[in-house]
Amino acid sequence: MTTYVWVAVVVVAVVAVAAVVYVMLQRQKRSTHLRERFGPEYERTVAERENRREAEQELLAREQRHTELDIRPLSPEARDTYANRWTEVQERFVDAPGFAVTEADQLVTAVMAERGYPTEDFDQRLSDLSVGHAATLDHYRTAHEISGRAARKEASTEELRQAMVHYRALFEELLQKTTRGGR
């Protein structure tokens, strides 16, 4: 083989190795971004899917959908109104805990709707919330599960109290938090 052929082989090999390294670094960067953005939801999604790539594609699709939503902060007046309504719901808990939990769920859904989140389907709500509120998503899941049991009269008063605490975690975050880009 001539020198030119050897040089060409080495150049092709170097370019191939560089391309592989570049792709691996991009995947690692994407994984790190998603892990930081979604927190515990990243691990949950990876555990639910067949592989990490499929899970990451889903999380990227959630991010894309989220950018298409018109998520907006609440006005100060709306924040005050919702905060007052939450206080009323908490006060009703003493006399009617099951009813208060149902009201808490409805209030969280109302805040979500006013902020611009679609609220028709619970799984879609989770998906949409996971982008900007991943840290409190498990609270919402737990509260919703307890609320479902409460509707069937299968939840204890302590579980109903826990549901209120879980709903409050997301409720407070939805009242205060803006999304990326100041929205």
Tab-separated table of C-alpha atoms in Angstrom, residues 82 85-86 101-122 125 129 140 144 167 170-171 174:
chain	number	residue	atom	x	y	z
A	82	TYR	CA	-56.859	30.678	44.906
A	85	ARG	CA	-60.024	29.180	48.403
A	86	TRP	CA	-57.312	26.777	49.582
A	101	VAL	CA	-59.879	16.222	49.416
A	102	THR	CA	-62.223	16.232	46.416
A	103	GLU	CA	-62.323	20.038	46.560
A	104	ALA	CA	-58.514	20.166	46.808
A	105	ASP	CA	-58.242	18.057	43.659
A	106	GLN	CA	-60.703	20.323	41.855
A	107	LEU	CA	-58.855	23.424	43.025
A	108	VAL	CA	-55.491	22.122	41.799
A	109	THR	CA	-57.123	21.311	38.455
A	110	ALA	CA	-58.626	24.809	38.273
A	111	VAL	CA	-55.236	26.419	38.895
A	112	MET	CA	-53.690	24.209	36.230
A	113	ALA	CA	-56.378	25.230	33.750
A	114	GLU	CA	-55.930	28.924	34.470
A	115	ARG	CA	-52.175	28.562	34.037
A	116	GLY	CA	-52.808	27.023	30.592
A	117	TYR	CA	-52.370	23.309	31.215
A	118	PRO	CA	-54.827	20.947	29.522
A	119	THR	CA	-56.813	19.182	32.242
A	120	GLU	CA	-59.004	16.607	30.485
A	121	ASP	CA	-56.913	13.465	31.063
A	122	PHE	CA	-55.005	12.697	34.281
A	125	ARG	CA	-51.771	16.238	33.120
A	129	LEU	CA	-46.684	18.890	34.617
A	140	TYR	CA	-49.795	14.779	42.873
A	144	HIS	CA	-54.810	11.536	43.264
A	167	TYR	CA	-52.129	18.397	46.959
A	170	LEU	CA	-48.297	21.017	43.954
A	171	PHE	CA	-50.869	23.735	44.618
A	174	LEU	CA	-48.460	26.137	40.757
